[in-house]
Amino acid sequence: EVKNLEEIFEAKIARDEKIEPKDWMPEKYRKTHIRQMSQHAHSEIVGMLPEGNWISRAPSLRRKVALLAKVQDEAGHGLYLYSATETLGISRDELYEQLHSGKAKYSSIFNYPTITWADIGAIGWLVDGAAIINQVPLCSTSFGPYARAMVRVCKEESFHQRQGYEIMLTLCNGTEEQKQMAQDALNRWWWPSLMMLGPTDDASTHTEQSMKWKLKRKTNDELRQQFIDQTVPQADILGITVPDEDLKWNEETGHYDFGEINWDEFWQVVKGHGPCNKERLQTRVNAWENGEWVRDAALAYAEKQSERKVK
Ligand code: FAQ
């Protein structure tokens, strides 16, 4: 019977039909979705921290309003993705436990510090820019709840990217010192943004299977090339320089050639040894522990309400 179910599943994938939570699916399909979707959710939640650092110090009311809205969107994306992951039969508590114990991964990019206001511009421009490139193909991923979540998430990411690029534009049209700040932020965020799209295809453990299941619709290297091709002309408009001496337009391929990525740094950060890993995790654990009384109170209230209904 499993063989039959597997054939139905494979046929659905081949026809580009969505797999829904109650449909039969191979155990490995379920597991790898829980892995990728929960890591994605954790990334959104941890991803609030580097920018949250600047909400109280945004340079104007308008900047503060936009940044607040952006960070709130990220919370929404995280909660949306946790709900979608729960449809695969894992509880929210288990997912949080995996994050707080350090067992689950979240994106390497959020382990870098935000030391000047220009970093907020660079995150919107580069990090959200890379996120959009990664997530637009996920709108047609094979698992229904993930695909549907991505449609809304991508619309919001597009606002986030413009928000960041506009900060960069303003700084680059400002004083020499402001332009320097923008250049410095580009210098520090460029390479980590390239790493964010994952290891090269030949070093990627999951790409081959995930492409077959149409979980991934493009490989890490394809997405990275697309990101570079799209972003370099934007740096030109800003009038700042991408920190890669080997970056060169290749007439033949119609793409930019680029320099060697420091994969050693990437794996160090992924393994927990980046500049802010400990701080990020500790902040999340503290938020969870400090919020315990709220969860307890909400539960106690819900119990009291249901008791009243019984009587
Ligand atoms: N960081 O075999 P692959 C955002 C791990 S956007 C840490 O290639 P896969 C929006 C990978 O998990 C950021 N770990 O893996 C925002 C695997 O380890 P495992 C989040 C990484 O899954 C913007 C191992 O390396 N976006 O939050 C990273 O096929 C601004 C081998 O790698 C998503 O999660 C990394 N960068 O491809 C928020 C998008 N890359 O699990 C706030 C959905 C790889 O076996 C502010 N995810 N690893 O222990 C994906 O598209 C994929 O999961 C990839 C990785 C492409 C990230």
Short mmCIF file of C-alpha atoms and ligand atoms in Angstrom, two decimals:
data_model
loop_
_atom_site.label_atom_id
_atom_site.label_comp_id
_atom_site.label_asym_id
_atom_site.label_seq_id
_atom_site.Cartn_x
_atom_site.Cartn_y
_atom_site.Cartn_z
CA GLU A 1 0.00 0.00 0.00
CA VAL A 2 2.88 2.37 0.84
CA LYS A 3 4.16 1.87 -2.69
CA ASN A 4 0.82 2.98 -4.04
CA LEU A 5 0.74 6.02 -1.76
CA GLU A 6 4.26 6.87 -2.76
CA GLU A 7 3.28 6.72 -6.43
CA ILE A 8 0.37 9.07 -5.81
CA PHE A 9 2.72 11.44 -3.96
CA GLU A 10 5.33 11.35 -6.72
CA ALA A 11 2.68 11.92 -9.37
CA LYS A 12 1.42 14.97 -7.51
CA ILE A 13 4.93 16.41 -7.31
CA ALA A 14 5.44 15.74 -11.01
CA ARG A 15 2.20 17.57 -11.85
CA ASP A 16 3.25 20.52 -9.68
CA GLU A 17 0.31 19.97 -7.34
CA LYS A 18 0.61 20.96 -3.71
CA ILE A 19 1.11 18.43 -0.93
CA GLU A 20 -1.23 19.29 1.97
CA PRO A 21 -0.74 18.45 5.67
CA LYS A 22 -3.19 15.52 5.69
CA ASP A 23 -1.86 13.96 2.48
CA TRP A 24 0.44 10.96 2.71
CA MET A 25 4.09 11.99 2.41
CA PRO A 26 7.41 10.18 2.84
CA GLU A 27 8.79 10.53 6.35
CA LYS A 28 11.93 12.19 4.97
CA TYR A 29 9.86 14.78 3.12
CA ARG A 30 8.13 15.63 6.40
CA LYS A 31 11.42 15.78 8.33
CA THR A 32 13.29 17.95 5.87
CA HIS A 33 10.36 20.37 5.74
CA ILE A 34 10.26 20.60 9.52
CA ARG A 35 14.01 21.27 9.39
CA GLN A 36 13.98 23.98 6.73
CA MET A 37 10.71 25.68 7.73
CA SER A 38 11.58 25.81 11.43
CA GLN A 39 15.06 27.14 10.68
CA HIS A 40 13.39 29.75 8.55
CA ALA A 41 11.00 30.64 11.39
CA HIS A 42 13.85 30.84 13.91
CA SER A 43 15.76 33.10 11.49
CA GLU A 44 12.87 35.55 11.37
CA ILE A 45 12.63 35.67 15.16
CA VAL A 46 16.38 35.94 15.82
CA GLY A 47 16.54 38.30 12.82
CA MET A 48 14.56 40.86 14.82
CA LEU A 49 17.45 41.33 17.24
CA PRO A 50 20.13 43.08 15.14
CA GLU A 51 17.62 45.68 13.98
CA GLY A 52 15.78 45.90 17.30
CA ASN A 53 19.07 47.27 18.58
CA TRP A 54 18.43 50.48 16.58
CA ILE A 55 14.70 51.14 17.12
CA SER A 56 15.33 53.45 20.07
CA ARG A 57 18.14 55.25 18.21
CA ALA A 58 16.62 55.69 14.74
CA PRO A 59 17.62 59.17 13.47
CA SER A 60 14.07 60.46 12.89
CA LEU A 61 10.46 59.67 13.72
CA ARG A 62 9.85 58.53 10.13
CA ARG A 63 12.80 56.10 10.26
CA LYS A 64 11.61 54.80 13.60
CA VAL A 65 8.08 54.13 12.35
CA ALA A 66 9.38 52.24 9.32
CA LEU A 67 11.86 50.18 11.34
CA LEU A 68 9.24 49.31 13.96
CA ALA A 69 6.89 48.12 11.23
CA LYS A 70 9.64 46.06 9.61
CA VAL A 71 10.63 44.32 12.83
CA GLN A 72 6.98 43.62 13.62
CA ASP A 73 6.61 42.06 10.16
CA GLU A 74 9.50 39.74 11.00
CA ALA A 75 7.71 38.60 14.17
CA GLY A 76 4.66 37.93 12.01
CA HIS A 77 6.70 35.92 9.50
CA GLY A 78 8.17 33.84 12.30
CA LEU A 79 4.77 33.06 13.84
CA TYR A 80 3.27 32.35 10.43
CA LEU A 81 6.07 29.90 9.66
CA TYR A 82 5.86 28.21 13.06
CA SER A 83 2.14 27.61 12.43
CA ALA A 84 2.87 26.19 8.98
CA THR A 85 5.52 23.90 10.52
CA GLU A 86 3.07 22.70 13.18
CA THR A 87 0.85 21.28 10.40
CA LEU A 88 3.59 18.66 9.94
CA GLY A 89 2.95 17.25 13.41
CA ILE A 90 5.49 18.99 15.62
CA SER A 91 4.48 21.28 18.49
CA ARG A 92 5.44 24.91 18.98
CA ASP A 93 7.04 23.99 22.31
CA GLU A 94 9.29 21.43 20.64
CA LEU A 95 10.32 23.96 18.01
CA TYR A 96 11.18 26.58 20.65
CA GLU A 97 13.04 23.98 22.66
CA GLN A 98 15.19 23.15 19.62
CA LEU A 99 16.07 26.82 19.18
CA HIS A 100 16.74 27.54 22.85
CA SER A 101 18.89 24.46 23.37
CA GLY A 102 21.04 25.40 20.37
CA LYS A 103 20.02 22.25 18.49
CA ALA A 104 18.25 24.06 15.66
CA LYS A 105 20.01 26.33 13.24
CA TYR A 106 18.99 29.82 12.22
CA SER A 107 20.52 31.97 9.49
CA SER A 108 24.23 32.73 9.89
CA ILE A 109 23.65 36.36 8.88
CA PHE A 110 22.02 37.32 12.18
CA ASN A 111 25.17 36.58 14.16
CA TYR A 112 26.85 39.77 12.97
CA PRO A 113 26.65 43.02 14.96
CA THR A 114 24.85 46.25 13.93
CA ILE A 115 27.31 48.90 15.01
CA THR A 116 26.15 51.97 13.05
CA TRP A 117 22.85 53.23 11.63
CA ALA A 118 24.12 52.39 8.14
CA ASP A 119 23.95 48.72 9.13
CA ILE A 120 20.16 49.06 9.20
CA GLY A 121 20.31 50.30 5.62
CA ALA A 122 22.64 47.48 4.61
CA ILE A 123 20.45 44.81 6.23
CA GLY A 124 17.35 45.99 4.38
CA TRP A 125 19.19 46.36 1.10
CA LEU A 126 21.37 43.24 1.18
CA VAL A 127 19.87 40.81 3.69
CA ASP A 128 16.26 41.38 2.67
CA GLY A 129 17.43 41.53 -0.95
CA ALA A 130 18.97 38.07 -0.61
CA ALA A 131 15.92 36.86 1.34
CA ILE A 132 13.59 37.90 -1.51
CA ILE A 133 15.71 36.12 -4.10
CA ASN A 134 15.65 33.01 -1.94
CA GLN A 135 11.95 33.22 -1.09
CA VAL A 136 10.27 34.13 -4.39
CA PRO A 137 10.95 30.60 -5.76
CA LEU A 138 9.60 29.21 -2.47
CA CYS A 139 6.17 30.64 -3.39
CA SER A 140 5.95 27.64 -5.72
CA THR A 141 7.44 25.11 -3.31
CA SER A 142 5.58 21.80 -3.19
CA PHE A 143 4.24 21.93 0.39
CA GLY A 144 1.02 23.98 0.38
CA PRO A 145 1.21 25.80 3.74
CA TYR A 146 4.84 26.84 3.12
CA ALA A 147 4.10 28.07 -0.42
CA ARG A 148 1.10 30.12 0.71
CA ALA A 149 3.01 31.64 3.62
CA MET A 150 5.75 32.75 1.24
CA VAL A 151 3.40 34.81 -0.94
CA ARG A 152 2.62 37.26 1.82
CA VAL A 153 6.12 37.15 3.30
CA CYS A 154 7.63 38.14 -0.07
CA LYS A 155 5.36 41.16 -0.42
CA GLU A 156 6.51 42.41 2.96
CA GLU A 157 10.17 41.65 2.23
CA SER A 158 9.90 43.87 -0.79
CA PHE A 159 8.93 46.83 1.43
CA HIS A 160 11.81 45.93 3.77
CA GLN A 161 14.31 45.96 0.93
CA ARG A 162 13.20 49.38 -0.28
CA GLN A 163 13.29 50.71 3.25
CA GLY A 164 16.94 49.67 3.50
CA TYR A 165 17.93 50.87 0.07
CA GLU A 166 16.40 54.27 0.75
CA ILE A 167 18.46 54.59 3.94
CA MET A 168 21.57 53.78 1.87
CA LEU A 169 20.60 56.31 -0.81
CA THR A 170 20.09 59.04 1.76
CA LEU A 171 23.45 58.34 3.41
CA CYS A 172 25.23 58.21 0.05
CA ASN A 173 23.75 61.56 -0.94
CA GLY A 174 24.70 63.05 2.41
CA THR A 175 27.99 64.23 3.86
CA GLU A 176 31.31 62.54 3.14
CA GLU A 177 31.15 60.99 6.60
CA GLN A 178 27.70 59.55 5.96
CA LYS A 179 28.82 58.09 2.66
CA GLN A 180 31.78 56.50 4.46
CA MET A 181 29.38 54.92 6.93
CA ALA A 182 27.42 53.42 4.04
CA GLN A 183 30.63 52.09 2.45
CA ASP A 184 31.76 50.61 5.76
CA ALA A 185 28.41 48.84 6.20
CA LEU A 186 28.63 47.42 2.65
CA ASN A 187 32.17 46.22 3.40
CA ARG A 188 31.02 44.33 6.47
CA TRP A 189 27.68 42.93 5.17
CA TRP A 190 28.57 41.96 1.59
CA TRP A 191 30.31 38.65 2.18
CA PRO A 192 28.02 37.43 4.97
CA SER A 193 25.06 38.18 2.66
CA LEU A 194 26.57 35.91 0.00
CA MET A 195 27.10 33.20 2.62
CA MET A 196 23.51 33.51 3.75
CA LEU A 197 22.35 31.72 0.59
CA GLY A 198 24.02 28.54 1.82
CA PRO A 199 27.09 26.44 0.94
CA THR A 200 28.06 25.88 -2.72
CA ASP A 201 25.99 23.26 -4.52
CA ASP A 202 28.73 20.65 -4.33
CA ALA A 203 28.99 21.13 -0.54
CA SER A 204 25.23 21.30 0.04
CA THR A 205 23.84 18.16 1.69
CA HIS A 206 20.16 18.75 1.00
CA THR A 207 19.94 20.48 -2.39
CA GLU A 208 19.71 17.43 -4.63
CA GLN A 209 16.84 15.77 -2.76
CA SER A 210 15.08 19.07 -2.06
CA MET A 211 15.15 19.94 -5.78
CA LYS A 212 13.61 16.55 -6.61
CA TRP A 213 10.80 17.15 -4.14
CA LYS A 214 10.42 20.72 -5.41
CA LEU A 215 10.99 22.02 -1.89
CA LYS A 216 13.81 24.07 -3.40
CA ARG A 217 13.17 25.40 -6.91
CA LYS A 218 16.66 26.88 -7.38
CA THR A 219 20.03 25.84 -6.02
CA ASN A 220 22.15 27.86 -3.59
CA ASP A 221 24.66 28.81 -6.30
CA GLU A 222 21.94 29.86 -8.74
CA LEU A 223 20.37 32.11 -6.13
CA ARG A 224 23.75 33.58 -5.14
CA GLN A 225 24.57 34.45 -8.76
CA GLN A 226 21.16 36.05 -9.19
CA PHE A 227 21.68 38.09 -6.02
CA ILE A 228 25.08 39.34 -7.17
CA ASP A 229 23.84 40.19 -10.66
CA GLN A 230 20.95 42.16 -9.23
CA THR A 231 22.83 43.93 -6.45
CA VAL A 232 26.07 45.14 -8.06
CA PRO A 233 24.29 47.69 -10.31
CA GLN A 234 22.47 48.96 -7.22
CA ALA A 235 25.82 49.60 -5.52
CA ASP A 236 26.87 51.51 -8.64
CA ILE A 237 23.84 53.77 -8.32
CA LEU A 238 24.74 54.40 -4.69
CA GLY A 239 28.30 55.20 -5.74
CA ILE A 240 29.90 52.79 -3.28
CA THR A 241 32.21 49.86 -3.99
CA VAL A 242 31.53 46.16 -3.52
CA PRO A 243 34.50 44.83 -1.50
CA ASP A 244 35.59 42.19 -4.02
CA GLU A 245 38.61 42.78 -6.23
CA ASP A 246 37.71 39.84 -8.44
CA LEU A 247 34.22 41.11 -9.18
CA LYS A 248 33.94 41.55 -12.93
CA TRP A 249 31.16 41.55 -15.54
CA ASN A 250 31.56 38.55 -17.81
CA GLU A 251 30.28 39.37 -21.29
CA GLU A 252 30.27 35.71 -22.32
CA THR A 253 28.21 34.29 -19.47
CA GLY A 254 26.10 37.39 -18.96
CA HIS A 255 26.87 37.25 -15.22
CA TYR A 256 29.32 38.75 -12.77
CA ASP A 257 32.35 36.67 -11.89
CA PHE A 258 33.18 37.00 -8.20
CA GLY A 259 35.91 36.19 -5.71
CA GLU A 260 36.36 33.29 -3.31
CA ILE A 261 33.93 33.19 -0.39
CA ASN A 262 35.45 32.48 3.02
CA TRP A 263 33.63 29.20 3.75
CA ASP A 264 35.67 28.66 6.85
CA GLU A 265 34.12 31.77 8.35
CA PHE A 266 30.65 30.55 7.28
CA TRP A 267 31.01 27.18 9.01
CA GLN A 268 32.45 28.79 12.13
CA VAL A 269 29.39 31.03 12.37
CA VAL A 270 27.01 28.13 11.64
CA LYS A 271 28.67 26.08 14.39
CA GLY A 272 28.04 28.83 16.94
CA HIS A 273 31.33 30.72 16.88
CA GLY A 274 30.26 33.92 15.10
CA PRO A 275 30.63 37.36 16.68
CA CYS A 276 27.12 37.40 18.25
CA ASN A 277 25.90 33.76 18.42
CA LYS A 278 25.98 33.54 22.21
CA GLU A 279 24.35 36.91 22.70
CA ARG A 280 21.55 36.19 20.21
CA LEU A 281 20.66 32.83 21.75
CA GLN A 282 20.84 34.18 25.29
CA THR A 283 18.50 37.03 24.38
CA ARG A 284 15.92 34.57 23.03
CA VAL A 285 16.24 32.28 26.07
CA ASN A 286 15.80 35.28 28.41
CA ALA A 287 12.73 36.47 26.49
CA TRP A 288 11.23 32.97 26.81
CA GLU A 289 11.93 32.73 30.52
CA ASN A 290 10.79 36.27 31.31
CA GLY A 291 7.56 35.64 29.44
CA GLU A 292 6.67 32.56 31.47
CA TRP A 293 4.28 34.42 33.78
CA VAL A 294 2.36 35.72 30.76
CA ARG A 295 1.91 32.20 29.36
CA ASP A 296 0.91 30.89 32.81
CA ALA A 297 -1.61 33.68 33.29
CA ALA A 298 -3.13 33.12 29.84
CA LEU A 299 -3.45 29.38 30.54
CA ALA A 300 -4.99 29.94 33.96
CA TYR A 301 -7.49 32.37 32.44
CA ALA A 302 -8.41 29.93 29.68
CA GLU A 303 -8.96 27.16 32.24
CA LYS A 304 -11.17 29.36 34.37
CA GLN A 305 -13.25 30.27 31.32
CA SER A 306 -13.75 26.66 30.28
CA GLU A 307 -14.71 25.65 33.85
CA ARG A 308 -17.37 28.34 33.87
CA LYS A 309 -18.83 26.97 30.66
CA VAL A 310 -19.12 23.44 32.14
CA LYS A 311 -21.23 24.72 35.09
N1 FAQ B 1 22.94 29.81 8.03
O1 FAQ B 1 22.27 21.47 2.35
P1 FAQ B 1 22.18 22.93 2.60
C1 FAQ B 1 15.06 36.03 6.81
C2 FAQ B 1 22.96 24.80 6.87
S1 FAQ B 1 15.93 35.25 5.58
C3 FAQ B 1 22.93 28.74 8.84
O2 FAQ B 1 22.42 23.82 1.42
P2 FAQ B 1 19.38 23.66 2.65
C4 FAQ B 1 14.35 37.35 6.49
C5 FAQ B 1 21.74 23.98 6.50
O3 FAQ B 1 20.68 24.23 7.39
C6 FAQ B 1 16.95 33.99 6.37
N2 FAQ B 1 22.91 27.47 8.40
O4 FAQ B 1 20.78 23.28 3.31
C7 FAQ B 1 14.87 38.46 7.31
C8 FAQ B 1 22.28 22.58 6.56
O5 FAQ B 1 22.38 22.16 7.92
P3 FAQ B 1 21.33 21.05 8.57
C9 FAQ B 1 16.27 32.68 6.53
C10 FAQ B 1 22.89 27.28 7.07
O6 FAQ B 1 18.39 23.74 3.74
C11 FAQ B 1 15.63 39.45 6.72
C12 FAQ B 1 23.72 22.76 6.07
O7 FAQ B 1 24.05 24.12 6.30
N3 FAQ B 1 15.80 32.16 5.28
O8 FAQ B 1 15.04 35.51 7.84
C13 FAQ B 1 22.89 28.34 6.16
O9 FAQ B 1 19.08 22.79 1.50
C14 FAQ B 1 16.13 40.52 7.46
C15 FAQ B 1 23.87 22.39 4.61
O10 FAQ B 1 23.22 23.35 3.76
C16 FAQ B 1 15.51 30.87 5.12
O11 FAQ B 1 15.65 30.08 6.01
C17 FAQ B 1 22.92 29.64 6.68
N4 FAQ B 1 22.95 30.73 5.90
O12 FAQ B 1 19.64 25.14 2.05
C18 FAQ B 1 14.61 38.57 8.67
C19 FAQ B 1 14.93 30.50 3.76
N5 FAQ B 1 22.87 27.82 4.91
O13 FAQ B 1 19.96 21.65 8.47
C20 FAQ B 1 15.11 39.64 9.42
C21 FAQ B 1 14.53 29.06 3.65
C22 FAQ B 1 22.86 26.49 5.04
O14 FAQ B 1 21.46 19.81 7.77
C23 FAQ B 1 15.89 40.63 8.81
N6 FAQ B 1 15.65 28.17 3.67
N7 FAQ B 1 22.90 26.15 6.33
O15 FAQ B 1 21.78 20.89 9.99
C24 FAQ B 1 16.35 27.80 2.56
O16 FAQ B 1 16.07 28.23 1.46
C25 FAQ B 1 17.46 26.78 2.73
O17 FAQ B 1 17.28 26.17 3.99
C26 FAQ B 1 18.89 27.38 2.62
C27 FAQ B 1 19.90 26.24 2.89
C28 FAQ B 1 19.11 27.89 1.19
C29 FAQ B 1 19.11 28.48 3.63
#
